[in-house]
Amino acid sequence: MNKLGRGHRDKVHQFMTITGAGEKAALTVLKASDWHLDGAFDIFYRQPHAKSFIDVRHLEELYNKYKDPYADMIMADGISNLCTDLQVDPQDIVMLVVSWHMKAATMCEFSKQEFVGGLQSLGIDSLEKFRERIPSMRAELQDDQKFKEIYNFAFGWAKEKGQKSLALDTAIGMWQLLFEENRWPLVDHWCQFLQARHNKAISRDTWSQLLEFARSVDPTLSNYDADGAWPYLIDEFVEYLNENGIIQKGRMKEWL
Amino acid sequence: MPQNLDPATPSLANAAICSIAASLIPEPKNIAFIEADVKVITANESETFEKFRNINLGINRTEIDIKFELEMSSQKKKNFQIEAFKHRVVVDPKYAEKTWKILEHAIHEIYNHNASGLSFEELYRNAYNMVLHKFGEKLYTGLVSTMTSHLKEIALSIEASQGALFLEELERKWTEHNKALQMIRDILMYMDRTFIPSTHKTPVHELGLNLWRDNIVHTIKIQTRLRDRLLELVQRERSGEVIDRGLMRNVIKMLMDLGSSVYQEDFEKPFLRLSADFYRGESQLFIESCDCGDYLKKAEKRLNEEIERVSHYLDAKSEVKITNVVEKEMIESQMTRLVHMENSGLVNMLMNDKYDDLGRMYNLFRRVPNGLSLIRDVMTSHIRETGKQLVTDPERLKDPVDFVQRLLDEKDKNDKIIHLAFNNDKMFQNALNSSFEHFINLNVRSPEFISLFVDDKLRKGLKGVSEEDVETVLDKVMMLFRYLQEKDVFEKYYKQHLAKRLLSNKSVSEDAERSLILKLKTECGYQFTSKLEGMFTDIKTSDDTMQGFYAAMGQELGDSPSLAVHILTTGSWPTQLTTTCNLPPEILTVCDKFKTYYLGTHNGRRLTWQTNMGSADIKATFNKGQKHELNVSTYQMCVLMLFNNGDGLSYTEIEQATEIPTLELKRCLQSLACVKGKNVLRKEPMGKDIGEDDTFFFNDKFASKFYKVKIGTVVAQKESEPEKQETRQRVEEDRKPQIEAAIVRIMKARRVLDHNNIVAEVTKQLQSRFLPNPVVIKKRIESLIEREFLERDKDDRKLYRYLA
């Protein structure tokens, strides 16, 4: 950076802010486009970016480091090691974001393709880079659109293979985790309600509709519409809230 | 005709005219034509036409005179002309005055009843001449002032009349005036025809009426007196007095003749006002002192009186107005109070079948806005209330047959009311139907009870009843069935009960059975009854099969017990948990033989014995050599057969030997040992209930008057609570695929639809069978989403898409 002229340095900054690319990637692309920003964007977005700038061999090494000794994939132990190396709690929700980026099919598992491909598209080829990216990944949870994608991704990721619905315990765990970040005040009541009244697996529809519900219906339920085509479980939840006096006349007792 | 007046034949001119005139008489319409073409001549020649004029008076003929100027001198110069008409100047300056005096005198004479001495023809001519000589104005004003002065005199005499004579005097004078007016008009007819239209004055007759109105009716002294007198008479009549209706009619007729506005202003409006006050007061009085029925009678009487009054002496147009007043004051303003009157209001009438009162109320209330809907609403809520009490009364639940009978009675009662009192009004029929639908469904057991009612009827109730009566009963049942929202529940129960009837051969009449199924089919379609019909077919084919079996295997069987098997198609019959018991060896042999036979003739079938549905006839010999035939259930038969090989069997022994389910075994032992007169077994210790430690003995001392003894199982005819729950659950389960099928059908057609519309459509599609619960529909939708028949729209979460 220091070797660059001031104009060039600004361009690199600008490029990085817009594309979110790393400094190295930015430099390479800018140089290739002869320091024209437009040209650089073209190049950057046209090719599956970053890929060419990542050393696949590093990724292979990284993969092999965590790979399960008995199968060609990273299993729970490997992930746990990875977490330790990343200085992240395995229970941390950021691992969900990581999995989302890797398009992982199942919880606590990364296939080689998922791991390598995922890191490649993230432009990560070393543990340090990985670690550096953790905060920005965590920040992605604050983006409504991304959160929604991650939330809906979580269903398929967390459920048992071959099952259509998500086991209740897992679902509750996921909800507590997810809504910890994207705070929904009724989440505890929701989980209590499910344990008390439902005690069955959760369907994909109910899962995805709950986020809609959490977002569009305010916690006092003042704008809840009984004819609003909510899954019956949510209708019953509302009933449960009213019955147990948790919500009274559009006011929530212990909230606020 | 003008061409007849050929100038070359002048001598014929007069004759021609005469003949024209004569020929004109039967054809008056031609006159105008002639008048237009033929010119009129001098007055002094008029005398020659005297006769002619007289002839023509009747047809309003005016003068026709012709003058010819003939050029007689020269044959060659045939030059002639018709001269313009010239007025003859009236020489006598006092002519007009003299003539008017004659006429004025005549008018006086007419008013003084001296008209007989007058020459009508002369007077007419005078009037005619006055008009002709431009004295029309004088004539007219003269008429007005003369008539006015006469009327003023008349007014004085009317004013002078005392009390009751007032109207009579008025009527008399009015008649006289009319007569006089008639004569005067005839005399002045020419003025009426020519002078008045051209000067736009009031014609004589109308003038006469107007003058009468202004000088008599509208004078201060007469106007109010007349009105008050008339109203007083009406009031008197209302209070029961007999009044001179002829006089009333004539006077009212006079007002009407004077113009509709005179009638309205001078009589009708005050009359209506007075009537409103009167009836307001009277309705207050009645409502305080009468009950509802009496009030209605009085109101009806008043209404009829007013209608009658109109027909006797009022303008026919007044009928609507006065009836409106009565309706408004007597009915509309009091109707709510009337309907809700305690101990005599509508509810009381309904309860006591007061057809006359109800009919009266209907006929009166229909005259006022919202009257009928008020009756309907009160009736509806009454029926709903009584219906609700009926169906929710725990006492009633004990006897399902009585329960349904009461429903039918209630329906009959209300039908009769609507028929007799409410003119079979559709509005009330609909209200009745919706009320029944409302309360019948308040009790979830209604479908079961209705089926039990049918069961009762078909088992015994219809024995010895004529075919038509059977139909009537069945039609009534169908009517109740129509009210049911959960028709599928009825079907479920009906199937159970029908199965029992068929298997125990208890049905009174197969025709009745089939007739009812046909009715259900017309009501609900083929699907609804296909299984029921299947049950009948099974019974029939079973009979054939048994014949075949005995024909083929008869000899082999020897004297083993005879067997009758009903082969029931799985699915058509109510599902039963197959709890087989151990059959006695004698029976088992026959059964096995049958099984072999059946499976040999029908490939690929499976037979399971439904021992819980069978029955048996056993011959038993008791101590004194008494023989009885016992009609028992299969389970009971199994138990009894054990006693051929030993006595004093404990409950456990029996249970082990037969493997009959505990509950069933207890029931069947109870009916064998604990029912007086049927106790072929003896139990130790004695007691009403069966205990696990009881021991049973063959009851040697059993005695009965009858050779055949039917030992019924102690059955709960009505379902017990757990059974009910189970049936309910089965119904709910059966509904699921139906709801899903409906959703898929709808979505397949619509591709995309929002939630509420799906629910509405599904409800519509299924309501002929049952009323689906929206929550259940929602669950089915979610299940279909999960199974990927549907998906939620990505942008609008209330929208579902069909995934082909």
Coordinates of N, CA and C in Angstrom, one line a residue, chain B residues 22 600 656 793:
Chain B
A22 N -130.3 17.7 -44.3 CA -131.0 16.5 -43.9 C -130.0 15.3 -43.8
G600 N -62.6 -72.2 -1.6 CA -62.5 -73.0 -2.8 C -63.3 -72.4 -4.0
Q656 N -60.6 -67.9 30.2 CA -59.5 -68.6 29.5 C -60.1 -69.5 28.4
D793 N -46.9 -18.7 -1.6 CA -46.3 -17.8 -2.5 C -45.1 -17.1 -1.8

